[in-house]
PDB file of N, CA and C in Angstrom:
ATOM      1  N   MET P   1      38.640 156.737 106.172  1.00 55.00           N
ATOM      2  CA  MET P   1      40.053 156.383 106.076  1.00 55.00           C
ATOM      3  C   MET P   1      40.411 155.307 107.103  1.00 55.00           C
ATOM      4  N   GLY P   2      39.432 154.833 107.861  1.00 70.00           N
ATOM      5  CA  GLY P   2      39.721 153.875 108.923  1.00 70.00           C
ATOM      6  C   GLY P   2      40.008 152.479 108.401  1.00 70.00           C
ATOM      7  N   TRP P   3      39.400 152.120 107.262  1.00 70.00           N
ATOM      8  CA  TRP P   3      39.560 150.743 106.772  1.00 70.00           C
ATOM      9  C   TRP P   3      40.917 150.547 106.115  1.00 70.00           C
ATOM     10  N   ARG P   4      41.410 149.312 106.195  1.00 79.00           N
ATOM     11  CA  ARG P   4      42.734 148.988 105.636  1.00 79.00           C
ATOM     12  C   ARG P   4      42.581 148.028 104.468  1.00 79.00           C
ATOM     13  N   ILE P   5      43.409 148.209 103.458  1.00 68.00           N
ATOM     14  CA  ILE P   5      43.409 147.317 102.296  1.00 68.00           C
ATOM     15  C   ILE P   5      44.539 146.317 102.476  1.00 68.00           C
ATOM     16  N   PRO P   6      44.254 145.016 102.338  1.00 80.00           N
ATOM     17  CA  PRO P   6      45.342 144.024 102.399  1.00 80.00           C
ATOM     18  C   PRO P   6      46.379 144.288 101.309  1.00 80.00           C
ATOM     19  N   ILE P   7      47.649 144.050 101.649  1.00 80.00           N
ATOM     20  CA  ILE P   7      48.739 144.345 100.720  1.00 80.00           C
ATOM     21  C   ILE P   7      48.592 143.496  99.449  1.00 80.00           C
ATOM     22  N   TRP P   8      48.158 142.232  99.585  1.00 78.00           N
ATOM     23  CA  TRP P   8      48.049 141.398  98.379  1.00 78.00           C
ATOM     24  C   TRP P   8      46.998 141.956  97.434  1.00 78.00           C
ATOM     25  N   GLU P   9      45.937 142.570  97.982  1.00 83.00           N
ATOM     26  CA  GLU P   9      44.938 143.176  97.092  1.00 83.00           C
ATOM     27  C   GLU P   9      45.551 144.351  96.345  1.00 83.00           C
ATOM     28  N   VAL P  10      46.332 145.153  97.049  1.00 80.00           N
ATOM     29  CA  VAL P  10      46.995 146.288  96.404  1.00 80.00           C
ATOM     30  C   VAL P  10      47.912 145.792  95.298  1.00 80.00           C
ATOM     31  N   LYS P  11      48.630 144.701  95.566  1.00 85.00           N
ATOM     32  CA  LYS P  11      49.543 144.155  94.551  1.00 85.00           C
ATOM     33  C   LYS P  11      48.761 143.712  93.318  1.00 85.00           C
ATOM     34  N   ILE P  12      47.621 143.040  93.547  1.00 83.00           N
ATOM     35  CA  ILE P  12      46.812 142.583  92.411  1.00 83.00           C
ATOM     36  C   ILE P  12      46.329 143.789  91.607  1.00 83.00           C
ATOM     37  N   ILE P  13      45.857 144.824  92.306  1.00 81.00           N
ATOM     38  CA  ILE P  13      45.344 146.011  91.619  1.00 81.00           C
ATOM     39  C   ILE P  13      46.456 146.671  90.816  1.00 81.00           C
ATOM     40  N   SER P  14      47.647 146.809  91.422  1.00 84.00           N
ATOM     41  CA  SER P  14      48.744 147.474  90.720  1.00 84.00           C
ATOM     42  C   SER P  14      49.195 146.629  89.528  1.00 84.00           C
ATOM     43  N   ASN P  15      49.200 145.303  89.681  1.00 84.00           N
ATOM     44  CA  ASN P  15      49.568 144.438  88.552  1.00 84.00           C
ATOM     45  C   ASN P  15      48.569 144.613  87.413  1.00 84.00           C
ATOM     46  N   ASN P  16      47.279 144.646  87.741  1.00 87.00           N
ATOM     47  CA  ASN P  16      46.256 144.843  86.713  1.00 87.00           C
ATOM     48  C   ASN P  16      46.443 146.191  86.021  1.00 87.00           C
ATOM     49  N   THR P  17      46.743 147.209  86.821  1.00 89.00           N
ATOM     50  CA  THR P  17      46.936 148.542  86.247  1.00 89.00           C
ATOM     51  C   THR P  17      48.115 148.535  85.284  1.00 89.00           C
ATOM     52  N   PHE P  18      49.208 147.893  85.676  1.00 88.00           N
ATOM     53  CA  PHE P  18      50.370 147.835  84.789  1.00 88.00           C
ATOM     54  C   PHE P  18      50.022 147.074  83.509  1.00 88.00           C
ATOM     55  N   GLY P  19      49.249 145.992  83.652  1.00 89.00           N
ATOM     56  CA  GLY P  19      48.838 145.240  82.471  1.00 89.00           C
ATOM     57  C   GLY P  19      47.999 146.089  81.531  1.00 89.00           C
ATOM     58  N   ILE P  20      47.071 146.859  82.120  1.00 91.00           N
ATOM     59  CA  ILE P  20      46.218 147.724  81.298  1.00 91.00           C
ATOM     60  C   ILE P  20      47.069 148.793  80.614  1.00 91.00           C
ATOM     61  N   LEU P  21      48.000 149.363  81.360  1.00 91.00           N
ATOM     62  CA  LEU P  21      48.868 150.400  80.777  1.00 91.00           C
ATOM     63  C   LEU P  21      49.698 149.814  79.639  1.00 91.00           C
ATOM     64  N   GLU P  22      50.181 148.586  79.829  1.00 91.00           N
ATOM     65  CA  GLU P  22      50.968 147.948  78.765  1.00 91.00           C
ATOM     66  C   GLU P  22      50.117 147.763  77.520  1.00 91.00           C
ATOM     67  N   GLN P  23      48.867 147.296  77.722  1.00 92.00           N
ATOM     68  CA  GLN P  23      47.958 147.105  76.591  1.00 92.00           C
ATOM     69  C   GLN P  23      47.721 148.425  75.872  1.00 92.00           C
ATOM     70  N   LEU P  24      47.485 149.493  76.657  1.00 92.00           N
ATOM     71  CA  LEU P  24      47.264 150.811  76.056  1.00 92.00           C
ATOM     72  C   LEU P  24      48.490 151.228  75.261  1.00 92.00           C
ATOM     73  N   HIS P  25      49.669 150.998  75.823  1.00 92.00           N
ATOM     74  CA  HIS P  25      50.915 151.374  75.161  1.00 92.00           C
ATOM     75  C   HIS P  25      51.052 150.633  73.829  1.00 92.00           C
ATOM     76  N   LEU P  26      50.761 149.325  73.846  1.00 92.00           N
ATOM     77  CA  LEU P  26      50.851 148.536  72.626  1.00 92.00           C
ATOM     78  C   LEU P  26      49.836 149.037  71.608  1.00 92.00           C
ATOM     79  N   ASN P  27      48.601 149.340  72.077  1.00 92.00           N
ATOM     80  CA  ASN P  27      47.578 149.831  71.161  1.00 92.00           C
ATOM     81  C   ASN P  27      48.001 151.154  70.541  1.00 92.00           C
ATOM     82  N   LEU P  28      48.555 152.042  71.370  1.00 92.00           N
ATOM     83  CA  LEU P  28      49.003 153.335  70.850  1.00 92.00           C
ATOM     84  C   LEU P  28      50.120 153.135  69.830  1.00 92.00           C
ATOM     85  N   ASN P  29      51.024 152.202  70.103  1.00 92.00           N
ATOM     86  CA  ASN P  29      52.117 151.943  69.170  1.00 92.00           C
ATOM     87  C   ASN P  29      51.577 151.442  67.839  1.00 92.00           C
ATOM     88  N   SER P  30      50.593 150.533  67.885  1.00 91.00           N
ATOM     89  CA  SER P  30      50.053 149.995  66.637  1.00 91.00           C
ATOM     90  C   SER P  30      49.326 151.091  65.867  1.00 91.00           C
ATOM     91  N   VAL P  31      48.579 151.945  66.587  1.00 89.00           N
ATOM     92  CA  VAL P  31      47.893 153.057  65.916  1.00 89.00           C
ATOM     93  C   VAL P  31      48.923 153.977  65.280  1.00 89.00           C
ATOM     94  N   HIS P  32      50.005 154.258  66.000  1.00 89.00           N
ATOM     95  CA  HIS P  32      51.071 155.122  65.489  1.00 89.00           C
ATOM     96  C   HIS P  32      51.676 154.507  64.227  1.00 89.00           C
ATOM     97  N   ASN P  33      51.910 153.193  64.255  1.00 88.00           N
ATOM     98  CA  ASN P  33      52.480 152.521  63.086  1.00 88.00           C
ATOM     99  C   ASN P  33      51.535 152.603  61.900  1.00 88.00           C
ATOM    100  N   ILE P  34      50.235 152.410  62.154  1.00 87.00           N
ATOM    101  CA  ILE P  34      49.247 152.470  61.065  1.00 87.00           C
ATOM    102  C   ILE P  34      49.249 153.869  60.453  1.00 87.00           C
ATOM    103  N   MET P  35      49.302 154.901  61.325  1.00 87.00           N
ATOM    104  CA  MET P  35      49.306 156.274  60.822  1.00 87.00           C
ATOM    105  C   MET P  35      50.553 156.519  59.989  1.00 87.00           C
ATOM    106  N   ASN P  36      51.699 156.002  60.424  1.00 88.00           N
ATOM    107  CA  ASN P  36      52.935 156.167  59.662  1.00 88.00           C
ATOM    108  C   ASN P  36      52.818 155.493  58.301  1.00 88.00           C
ATOM    109  N   CYS P  37      52.215 154.311  58.268  1.00 82.00           N
ATOM    110  CA  CYS P  37      52.038 153.600  57.004  1.00 82.00           C
ATOM    111  C   CYS P  37      51.158 154.409  56.063  1.00 82.00           C
ATOM    112  N   GLU P  38      50.076 154.980  56.607  1.00 80.00           N
ATOM    113  CA  GLU P  38      49.180 155.785  55.768  1.00 80.00           C
ATOM    114  C   GLU P  38      49.912 156.990  55.203  1.00 80.00           C
ATOM    115  N   LYS P  39      50.783 157.605  56.036  1.00 82.00           N
ATOM    116  CA  LYS P  39      51.530 158.770  55.559  1.00 82.00           C
ATOM    117  C   LYS P  39      52.438 158.380  54.401  1.00 82.00           C
ATOM    118  N   THR P  40      53.096 157.217  54.506  1.00 81.00           N
ATOM    119  CA  THR P  40      54.036 156.832  53.444  1.00 81.00           C
ATOM    120  C   THR P  40      53.270 156.432  52.182  1.00 81.00           C
ATOM    121  N   LEU P  41      52.038 155.909  52.342  1.00 74.00           N
ATOM    122  CA  LEU P  41      51.265 155.490  51.174  1.00 74.00           C
ATOM    123  C   LEU P  41      50.786 156.693  50.368  1.00 74.00           C
ATOM    124  N   ARG P  42      50.514 157.797  51.043  1.00 69.00           N
ATOM    125  CA  ARG P  42      49.968 158.959  50.339  1.00 69.00           C
ATOM    126  C   ARG P  42      50.988 159.589  49.403  1.00 69.00           C
TER     127      ARG P  42
END
């Protein structure tokens, strides 16, 4: 626990994490939409 992380590195990591979460959210939304379309087609 002695080592310190520069704040700018933390910011980059958190920005990347938010970007990944956004991508996951969009992917989940598209999958949800596809499933809804399949339900209406049946």
